[in-house]
CSV table of C-alpha atoms and ligand atoms in Angstrom, one decimal:
chain,number,residue,atom,x,y,z
N,13,MET,CA,17.2,-11.2,23.7
N,14,ALA,CA,18.4,-11.2,20.1
N,15,VAL,CA,19.1,-7.8,18.6
N,16,ASN,CA,16.2,-6.6,16.4
N,17,PHE,CA,18.3,-5.6,13.4
N,18,ARG,CA,16.3,-3.1,11.4
N,19,LEU,CA,18.9,-1.5,9.1
N,20,PRO,CA,17.8,-0.9,5.5
N,21,GLY,CA,20.6,-3.2,4.5
N,22,PRO,CA,22.4,-5.3,5.5
N,23,THR,CA,19.3,-7.2,6.8
N,24,PRO,CA,18.8,-10.1,9.2
N,25,LEU,CA,19.7,-13.6,7.9
N,26,PRO,CA,16.9,-16.2,8.3
N,27,PRO,CA,18.1,-19.4,10.2
N,28,ALA,CA,17.8,-21.4,7.0
N,29,VAL,CA,20.1,-19.0,5.2
N,30,LEU,CA,22.7,-19.1,8.0
N,31,ALA,CA,22.5,-22.9,8.1
N,32,ALA,CA,23.0,-23.2,4.3
N,33,MET,CA,26.3,-21.3,4.6
N,34,GLN,CA,27.7,-24.3,6.7
N,35,ARG,CA,27.8,-26.4,3.6
N,36,PRO,CA,31.3,-27.6,2.5
N,37,MET,CA,32.9,-26.6,-0.8
N,38,ILE,CA,32.0,-28.5,-3.9
N,39,PRO,CA,34.0,-28.7,-7.2
N,40,HIS,CA,33.1,-25.3,-8.8
N,41,ARG,CA,32.8,-26.8,-12.3
N,42,GLY,CA,31.2,-30.0,-11.3
N,43,PRO,CA,27.6,-31.2,-11.6
N,44,ALA,CA,26.5,-30.1,-8.1
N,45,ALA,CA,27.7,-26.6,-8.7
N,46,LYS,CA,26.0,-26.4,-12.0
N,47,ALA,CA,22.8,-27.7,-10.4
N,48,LEU,CA,23.0,-25.0,-7.7
N,49,MET,CA,23.6,-22.3,-10.3
N,50,ALA,CA,20.8,-23.4,-12.5
N,51,SER,CA,18.5,-23.5,-9.4
N,52,VAL,CA,19.6,-20.0,-8.4
N,53,PHE,CA,19.3,-18.5,-11.9
N,54,ASN,CA,15.9,-20.0,-12.7
N,55,ARG,CA,14.3,-19.0,-9.4
N,56,ALA,CA,15.8,-15.5,-9.3
N,57,ARG,CA,14.3,-15.1,-12.7
N,58,GLN,CA,10.9,-15.9,-11.3
N,59,VAL,CA,11.3,-13.3,-8.6
N,60,HIS,CA,12.2,-10.7,-11.2
N,61,ARG,CA,9.3,-11.8,-13.3
N,62,THR,CA,11.4,-12.2,-16.3
N,63,ASP,CA,12.1,-14.8,-19.0
N,64,GLY,CA,15.3,-13.0,-19.9
N,65,ASP,CA,18.8,-13.5,-18.7
N,66,LEU,CA,19.9,-13.5,-15.1
N,67,LEU,CA,23.6,-12.9,-14.3
N,68,ILE,CA,25.4,-13.0,-11.0
N,69,TRP,CA,28.8,-11.7,-9.9
N,70,PRO,CA,30.6,-11.5,-6.7
N,71,GLY,CA,30.3,-7.8,-5.8
N,72,SER,CA,28.2,-5.3,-3.9
N,73,GLY,CA,25.2,-3.5,-5.3
N,74,SER,CA,27.3,-0.5,-6.3
N,75,ALA,CA,29.0,-2.6,-9.0
N,76,GLY,CA,25.6,-2.6,-10.8
N,77,TRP,CA,26.0,1.1,-11.7
N,78,GLU,CA,29.4,0.3,-13.3
N,79,ALA,CA,28.3,-2.9,-15.0
N,80,ALA,CA,25.3,-1.2,-16.6
N,81,ILE,CA,27.5,1.7,-17.9
N,82,VAL,CA,30.4,-0.3,-19.3
N,83,ASN,CA,28.2,-2.7,-21.1
N,84,LEU,CA,25.3,-0.7,-22.4
N,85,LEU,CA,26.8,2.7,-23.2
N,86,ALA,CA,29.7,4.3,-24.9
N,87,PRO,CA,32.0,7.2,-23.8
N,88,GLY,CA,30.2,10.5,-24.4
N,89,ASP,CA,26.7,9.0,-24.6
N,90,GLU,CA,24.0,11.1,-23.2
N,91,VAL,CA,22.0,9.7,-20.3
N,92,LEU,CA,19.3,11.1,-18.0
N,93,ALA,CA,20.0,10.4,-14.3
N,94,VAL,CA,16.9,10.8,-12.2
N,95,VAL,CA,18.1,11.8,-8.8
N,96,ALA,CA,15.8,11.9,-5.7
N,97,GLY,CA,18.3,10.9,-3.0
N,98,ASP,CA,21.7,9.7,-2.2
N,99,PHE,CA,21.7,6.5,-4.3
N,100,GLY,CA,20.4,8.3,-7.4
N,101,ASP,CA,23.2,10.9,-6.9
N,102,ARG,CA,25.8,8.1,-6.7
N,103,PHE,CA,24.5,6.5,-9.9
N,104,ALA,CA,24.8,9.9,-11.7
N,105,ALA,CA,28.3,10.3,-10.3
N,106,VAL,CA,29.4,7.0,-11.7
N,107,GLY,CA,28.1,8.1,-15.1
N,108,VAL,CA,30.2,11.3,-14.8
N,109,ALA,CA,33.2,9.2,-13.7
N,110,PHE,CA,33.0,7.2,-16.9
N,111,GLY,CA,32.8,10.3,-19.1
N,112,LEU,CA,29.1,10.0,-20.0
N,113,THR,CA,27.2,13.2,-20.7
N,114,VAL,CA,24.9,13.1,-17.7
N,115,HIS,CA,21.7,15.2,-17.7
N,116,ARG,CA,20.2,15.3,-14.2
N,117,LEU,CA,16.5,15.4,-13.2
N,118,ASP,CA,16.8,16.4,-9.6
N,119,ILE,CA,13.8,15.8,-7.4
N,120,PRO,CA,13.6,17.2,-3.8
N,121,TRP,CA,14.6,14.4,-1.4
N,122,GLY,CA,11.6,12.7,0.0
N,123,GLN,CA,9.6,13.3,-3.2
N,124,SER,CA,9.2,11.0,-6.2
N,125,PRO,CA,9.9,11.6,-9.9
N,126,THR,CA,6.7,11.4,-11.9
N,127,PRO,CA,6.2,10.1,-15.5
N,128,GLU,CA,5.4,13.8,-16.5
N,129,LEU,CA,8.7,15.1,-15.2
N,130,VAL,CA,10.6,12.4,-16.8
N,131,ASP,CA,8.8,13.0,-20.1
N,132,GLU,CA,9.6,16.7,-19.9
N,133,ALA,CA,13.3,16.0,-19.2
N,134,LEU,CA,13.5,13.6,-22.1
N,135,ARG,CA,11.8,16.2,-24.4
N,136,ALA,CA,14.4,18.7,-23.4
N,137,ASN,CA,17.3,16.2,-24.0
N,138,GLN,CA,16.4,14.3,-27.2
N,139,GLY,CA,19.8,12.6,-27.5
N,140,VAL,CA,19.4,10.6,-24.3
N,141,LYS,CA,20.2,6.9,-24.8
N,142,ALA,CA,19.4,5.6,-21.3
N,143,VAL,CA,17.7,6.7,-18.2
N,144,PHE,CA,19.2,5.8,-14.7
N,145,LEU,CA,16.4,5.1,-12.2
N,146,THR,CA,16.5,4.2,-8.5
N,147,HIS,CA,13.4,2.0,-8.0
N,148,ASN,CA,13.4,2.4,-4.3
N,149,GLU,CA,15.5,5.3,-2.9
N,150,THR,CA,16.8,3.8,0.3
N,151,SER,CA,18.1,7.1,1.5
N,152,THR,CA,14.6,8.7,1.6
N,153,GLY,CA,12.1,5.8,1.8
N,154,VAL,CA,10.5,6.6,-1.6
N,155,THR,CA,9.4,4.0,-4.2
N,156,ILE,CA,8.9,5.6,-7.6
N,157,PRO,CA,6.1,4.7,-10.0
N,158,MET,CA,8.3,2.4,-12.1
N,159,ALA,CA,5.9,1.0,-14.6
N,160,ALA,CA,4.6,4.4,-15.7
N,161,ILE,CA,8.0,5.9,-15.9
N,162,SER,CA,9.4,3.0,-17.8
N,163,ALA,CA,6.6,3.4,-20.4
N,164,VAL,CA,7.6,7.1,-20.9
N,165,VAL,CA,11.2,6.3,-21.3
N,166,HIS,CA,10.4,3.7,-24.0
N,167,ASP,CA,8.3,6.3,-25.8
N,168,HIS,CA,11.6,8.2,-26.2
N,169,ALA,CA,13.4,5.0,-27.3
N,170,ALA,CA,15.8,5.1,-24.4
N,171,LEU,CA,16.9,2.2,-22.2
N,172,VAL,CA,15.4,1.8,-18.7
N,173,ILE,CA,18.3,1.0,-16.3
N,174,VAL,CA,17.1,0.3,-12.8
N,175,ASP,CA,18.9,0.2,-9.5
N,176,ALA,CA,16.6,-2.2,-7.7
N,177,VAL,CA,19.0,-2.8,-4.8
N,178,SER,CA,16.5,-2.2,-2.0
N,179,SER,CA,13.4,-3.4,-4.0
N,180,ALA,CA,14.2,-6.7,-5.7
N,181,GLY,CA,12.8,-9.5,-3.6
N,182,GLY,CA,10.7,-7.2,-1.5
N,183,LEU,CA,8.7,-4.9,-3.7
N,184,PRO,CA,6.6,-5.6,-6.9
N,185,LEU,CA,9.1,-5.7,-9.7
N,186,GLU,CA,7.7,-6.9,-13.0
N,187,MET,CA,10.7,-6.8,-15.2
N,188,ASP,CA,9.1,-8.0,-18.5
N,189,GLU,CA,5.7,-6.5,-18.0
N,190,TRP,CA,7.1,-3.1,-17.2
N,191,GLY,CA,9.7,-3.3,-19.9
N,192,LEU,CA,12.7,-2.8,-17.7
N,193,ASP,CA,15.9,-3.3,-19.7
N,194,PHE,CA,18.5,-3.8,-17.0
N,195,VAL,CA,17.8,-4.4,-13.3
N,196,PHE,CA,20.4,-5.0,-10.6
N,197,SER,CA,20.4,-5.6,-6.9
N,198,GLY,CA,22.6,-6.6,-4.0
N,199,SER,CA,22.2,-9.7,-1.9
N,200,GLN,CA,22.1,-8.0,1.5
N,201,LYS,CA,18.9,-6.0,1.2
N,202,ALA,CA,15.5,-7.7,0.6
N,203,TRP,CA,17.2,-10.9,-0.5
N,204,MET,CA,18.0,-11.5,3.2
N,205,CYS,CA,21.5,-12.8,2.4
N,206,PRO,CA,25.0,-11.5,3.4
N,207,PRO,CA,26.5,-8.7,1.3
N,208,GLY,CA,28.6,-9.9,-1.6
N,209,LEU,CA,26.4,-10.8,-4.6
N,210,LEU,CA,25.5,-8.6,-7.5
N,211,ILE,CA,22.3,-10.0,-9.1
N,212,ALA,CA,21.4,-8.6,-12.5
N,213,ALA,CA,18.7,-9.2,-15.1
N,214,VAL,CA,19.3,-8.2,-18.7
N,215,GLY,CA,16.3,-7.8,-21.1
N,216,PRO,CA,16.3,-8.2,-24.9
N,217,ARG,CA,16.6,-4.5,-25.6
N,218,ALA,CA,19.7,-4.2,-23.4
N,219,TRP,CA,21.4,-7.0,-25.3
N,220,ASP,CA,20.6,-5.3,-28.6
N,221,ALA,CA,22.0,-2.0,-27.2
N,222,ILE,CA,25.5,-3.2,-26.4
N,223,PRO,CA,27.6,-0.9,-28.6
N,224,THR,CA,30.4,-2.1,-30.7
N,225,ASP,CA,32.5,1.0,-29.9
N,226,GLY,CA,31.7,0.9,-26.1
N,227,PHE,CA,33.8,0.9,-23.0
N,228,ARG,CA,36.6,-1.6,-22.5
N,229,ARG,CA,35.5,-4.2,-19.9
N,230,PHE,CA,36.5,-7.6,-18.6
N,231,PHE,CA,35.1,-8.6,-15.3
N,232,TRP,CA,31.6,-7.1,-15.8
N,233,ASP,CA,31.2,-8.2,-19.5
N,234,PHE,CA,27.6,-9.3,-19.9
N,235,ARG,CA,28.3,-11.6,-22.9
N,236,THR,CA,31.0,-13.5,-21.1
N,237,ALA,CA,28.8,-13.8,-18.0
N,238,LYS,CA,25.9,-15.1,-20.2
N,239,LYS,CA,28.1,-17.6,-21.9
N,240,PHE,CA,29.0,-19.1,-18.5
N,241,ALA,CA,25.5,-18.7,-17.0
N,242,ASP,CA,24.0,-20.7,-19.8
N,243,GLN,CA,26.1,-23.6,-18.6
N,244,GLY,CA,25.3,-23.1,-14.9
N,245,MET,CA,28.6,-21.2,-14.2
N,246,THR,CA,30.1,-17.8,-13.6
N,247,PRO,CA,33.3,-16.9,-15.5
N,248,ALA,CA,35.4,-17.0,-12.3
N,249,THR,CA,35.1,-19.3,-9.3
N,250,GLN,CA,31.6,-18.8,-7.9
N,251,PRO,CA,31.2,-17.3,-4.4
N,252,LEU,CA,29.8,-20.7,-3.4
N,253,THR,CA,28.9,-19.9,0.2
N,254,LEU,CA,26.9,-16.8,-0.9
N,255,LEU,CA,25.2,-18.9,-3.5
N,256,TYR,CA,24.2,-21.5,-0.9
N,257,ALA,CA,22.7,-18.6,1.0
N,258,PHE,CA,20.9,-17.2,-2.0
N,259,ASP,CA,19.5,-20.6,-2.9
N,260,ALA,CA,18.1,-21.0,0.6
N,261,ALA,CA,16.7,-17.5,0.5
N,262,LEU,CA,15.0,-18.2,-2.8
N,263,ASP,CA,13.5,-21.4,-1.2
N,264,LEU,CA,12.0,-19.2,1.5
N,265,ILE,CA,10.7,-16.6,-1.0
N,266,LEU,CA,9.1,-19.1,-3.4
N,267,THR,CA,7.7,-21.2,-0.6
N,268,GLU,CA,6.0,-18.1,0.8
N,269,GLY,CA,5.1,-17.1,-2.7
N,270,VAL,CA,6.4,-14.0,-4.5
N,271,ASP,CA,3.1,-12.2,-4.4
N,272,GLU,CA,2.8,-13.1,-0.7
N,273,VAL,CA,6.2,-11.7,0.0
N,274,TRP,CA,5.3,-8.4,-1.7
N,275,ALA,CA,2.0,-8.3,0.3
N,276,ARG,CA,3.9,-8.9,3.5
N,277,HIS,CA,6.2,-6.0,2.7
N,278,ALA,CA,3.2,-3.8,1.9
N,279,ARG,CA,1.7,-4.6,5.3
N,280,LEU,CA,5.0,-3.8,7.1
N,281,GLY,CA,5.3,-0.5,5.2
N,282,GLU,CA,1.7,0.5,6.2
N,283,LEU,CA,2.2,-0.6,9.8
N,284,THR,CA,5.5,1.3,10.1
N,285,ARG,CA,4.3,4.5,8.5
N,286,ALA,CA,1.0,4.5,10.5
N,287,GLY,CA,2.9,3.8,13.7
N,288,VAL,CA,5.5,6.5,13.2
N,289,LYS,CA,2.8,9.1,12.5
N,290,SER,CA,0.8,8.0,15.6
N,291,LEU,CA,3.9,8.8,17.7
N,292,GLY,CA,3.7,12.4,16.3
N,293,LEU,CA,6.8,11.9,14.2
N,294,GLN,CA,7.0,13.3,10.6
N,295,LEU,CA,7.6,10.9,7.8
N,296,PHE,CA,10.4,12.1,5.5
N,297,ALA,CA,8.9,10.7,2.3
N,298,ASP,CA,5.8,11.9,0.6
N,299,GLU,CA,3.4,9.3,1.8
N,300,ALA,CA,1.9,8.7,-1.7
N,301,TYR,CA,5.3,7.2,-2.5
N,302,GLY,CA,6.1,5.7,0.9
N,303,SER,CA,8.4,2.7,0.5
N,304,ASN,CA,7.4,-0.7,1.8
N,305,THR,CA,11.0,-1.8,2.5
N,306,VAL,CA,12.3,1.3,4.4
N,307,THR,CA,10.7,4.1,6.3
N,308,ALA,CA,12.5,7.3,7.1
N,309,PHE,CA,11.3,9.9,9.6
N,310,GLU,CA,12.5,13.3,10.6
N,311,VAL,CA,14.3,13.7,13.9
N,312,PRO,CA,12.3,16.1,16.1
N,313,ASP,CA,13.8,19.5,16.6
N,314,GLY,CA,16.3,19.6,19.4
N,315,LEU,CA,17.3,15.9,19.0
N,316,ARG,CA,19.9,14.2,16.8
N,317,ALA,CA,19.6,10.9,15.0
N,318,GLN,CA,22.6,9.6,16.8
N,319,GLN,CA,20.9,10.0,20.1
N,320,ILE,CA,17.9,8.1,19.0
N,321,LEU,CA,20.0,5.3,17.5
N,322,ALA,CA,22.1,5.0,20.7
N,323,HIS,CA,19.1,4.9,23.0
N,324,MET,CA,17.3,2.4,20.8
N,325,ARG,CA,20.4,0.2,20.8
N,326,GLU,CA,21.1,0.4,24.5
N,327,ARG,CA,17.6,0.3,25.9
N,328,HIS,CA,15.8,-1.8,23.4
N,329,GLU,CA,18.4,-3.8,21.6
N,330,ILE,CA,17.1,-2.4,18.3
N,331,GLU,CA,19.4,-1.3,15.5
N,332,LEU,CA,18.1,1.5,13.3
N,333,GLN,CA,20.1,3.7,10.9
N,334,GLY,CA,20.5,7.5,10.4
N,335,GLY,CA,20.0,9.4,7.2
N,336,GLN,CA,22.4,9.8,4.4
N,337,ALA,CA,24.6,12.7,3.2
N,338,GLU,CA,23.3,16.0,4.6
N,339,TYR,CA,20.5,14.2,6.4
N,340,ALA,CA,22.8,12.0,8.4
N,341,ASP,CA,21.8,13.4,11.8
N,342,THR,CA,18.3,14.7,11.0
N,343,VAL,CA,16.7,11.5,9.6
N,344,VAL,CA,16.3,8.0,11.1
N,345,ARG,CA,15.6,5.0,8.9
N,346,ILE,CA,13.8,1.8,9.8
N,347,GLY,CA,14.4,-1.2,7.5
N,348,HIS,CA,11.6,-3.6,7.0
N,349,MET,CA,12.8,-5.7,4.1
N,350,GLY,CA,13.6,-9.4,3.8
N,351,TRP,CA,13.4,-11.4,7.0
N,352,ALA,CA,10.9,-8.9,8.7
N,353,PHE,CA,7.6,-9.5,10.3
N,354,GLU,CA,4.9,-7.5,12.1
N,355,PRO,CA,6.2,-8.2,15.7
N,356,ASP,CA,9.7,-6.9,14.7
N,357,LEU,CA,8.2,-3.6,13.6
N,358,GLN,CA,5.8,-3.4,16.4
N,359,ALA,CA,8.8,-3.7,18.8
N,360,VAL,CA,10.5,-0.8,16.9
N,361,LEU,CA,7.4,1.4,17.3
N,362,ASP,CA,7.1,0.5,21.0
N,363,GLY,CA,10.8,1.3,21.4
N,364,LEU,CA,10.4,4.7,19.7
N,365,ALA,CA,7.3,5.4,21.9
N,366,GLU,CA,9.6,5.2,24.9
N,367,THR,CA,12.8,6.7,23.4
N,368,VAL,CA,11.6,9.9,21.7
N,369,PRO,CA,9.7,11.3,24.8
N,370,ALA,CA,12.6,10.2,27.1
N,371,LEU,CA,15.2,12.1,25.0
N,372,MET,CA,12.9,15.1,24.7
N,373,MET,CA,12.5,15.2,28.5
N,374,ALA,CA,16.2,14.8,29.1
N,375,ARG,CA,16.9,17.7,26.7
N,376,VAL,CA,15.1,20.3,28.9
D,8,PLP,C1,22.5,-0.3,-0.6
D,8,PLP,C2,22.2,0.4,-2.0
D,8,PLP,C3,23.2,0.5,-2.9
D,8,PLP,C4,24.6,0.2,-2.7
D,8,PLP,O1,24.8,-1.2,-2.5
D,8,PLP,P1,26.2,-1.7,-1.9
D,8,PLP,O2,25.9,-3.2,-1.8
D,8,PLP,O3,26.4,-1.0,-0.6
D,8,PLP,O4,27.2,-1.4,-2.9
D,8,PLP,C5,22.8,1.1,-4.2
D,8,PLP,N1,21.6,1.5,-4.4
D,8,PLP,C6,20.6,1.4,-3.5
D,8,PLP,C7,19.2,1.8,-3.8
D,8,PLP,C8,20.9,0.8,-2.2
D,8,PLP,O5,19.9,0.7,-1.3
């Protein structure tokens, strides 16, 4: 039996993605590489629902925080970091590391920021140039109301910078319609590829915002990346094998249809949340904002997340993940993004239906 790999990243690789990675190397500045890049850029643009620029670097999702800051801001600039979990907290920390003046809007973990709260925070901090948002907080299983929050941020003439690492490719993400200025993600989440690509979309307001007195930068420079992207290249040697994988994943997404992919994730989210609740387990996230790519539940009193993970692995060949930061051993997370279908999640729920009572019994 194959392992049912249900981490909220990395995620399982579809057979077509695995197969694509067997392709041999091609000249990285030759016509085949340019055709591959053009295919990837154009189709990734479609999934982001943007006519703007798409840029790709070798890197993990975390590089997106730094890329956004060093291109769009200048030392000392004021930003608002909306923090509702571990990833939001890391985004804020990167801002601090670069010497930005970071105002935090802290939301209790498991809850979502609202447009009203963001508006209030921006009224209190009139000098804010950009707002750092985590579209889908992977540590808590919360998806924020992105379109409405983006509208509020623009009312305050600030940039909308979006960590979409665990949403892009899985959740509705209307970059142009929602007015998102910079959106980045990593290949190993809903894109169902191996880790290693930073995928970023840059809107017109972001291009205009690039300061002349900004940070020094080289590898992550947007203008250099665009110059090459426009010719079907990246500034350095492309991570060709990962691009083969990404191209194959985009085939799958566009063949299924972007709206269909989003609808499938919505069904998986509903199935998982309903199933978890029917087992008597408590969802960690406010259900009104429950994520359709990852579900977190609270570990019942007297148990530890590590026990559940170990039992699920050993008895059911299912890989789940614990919580993050102070919730490492009190929360369990189920990934349902990318290459995920109803039977995979039903198997997780069946496994939990055996595991949790068995561990509770063993405890007494
Ligand atoms: C996974 C994740 C990251 C970090 O991505 P890495 O590829 O591990 O660097 C950042 N933000 C969110 C929301 C994530 O889910």
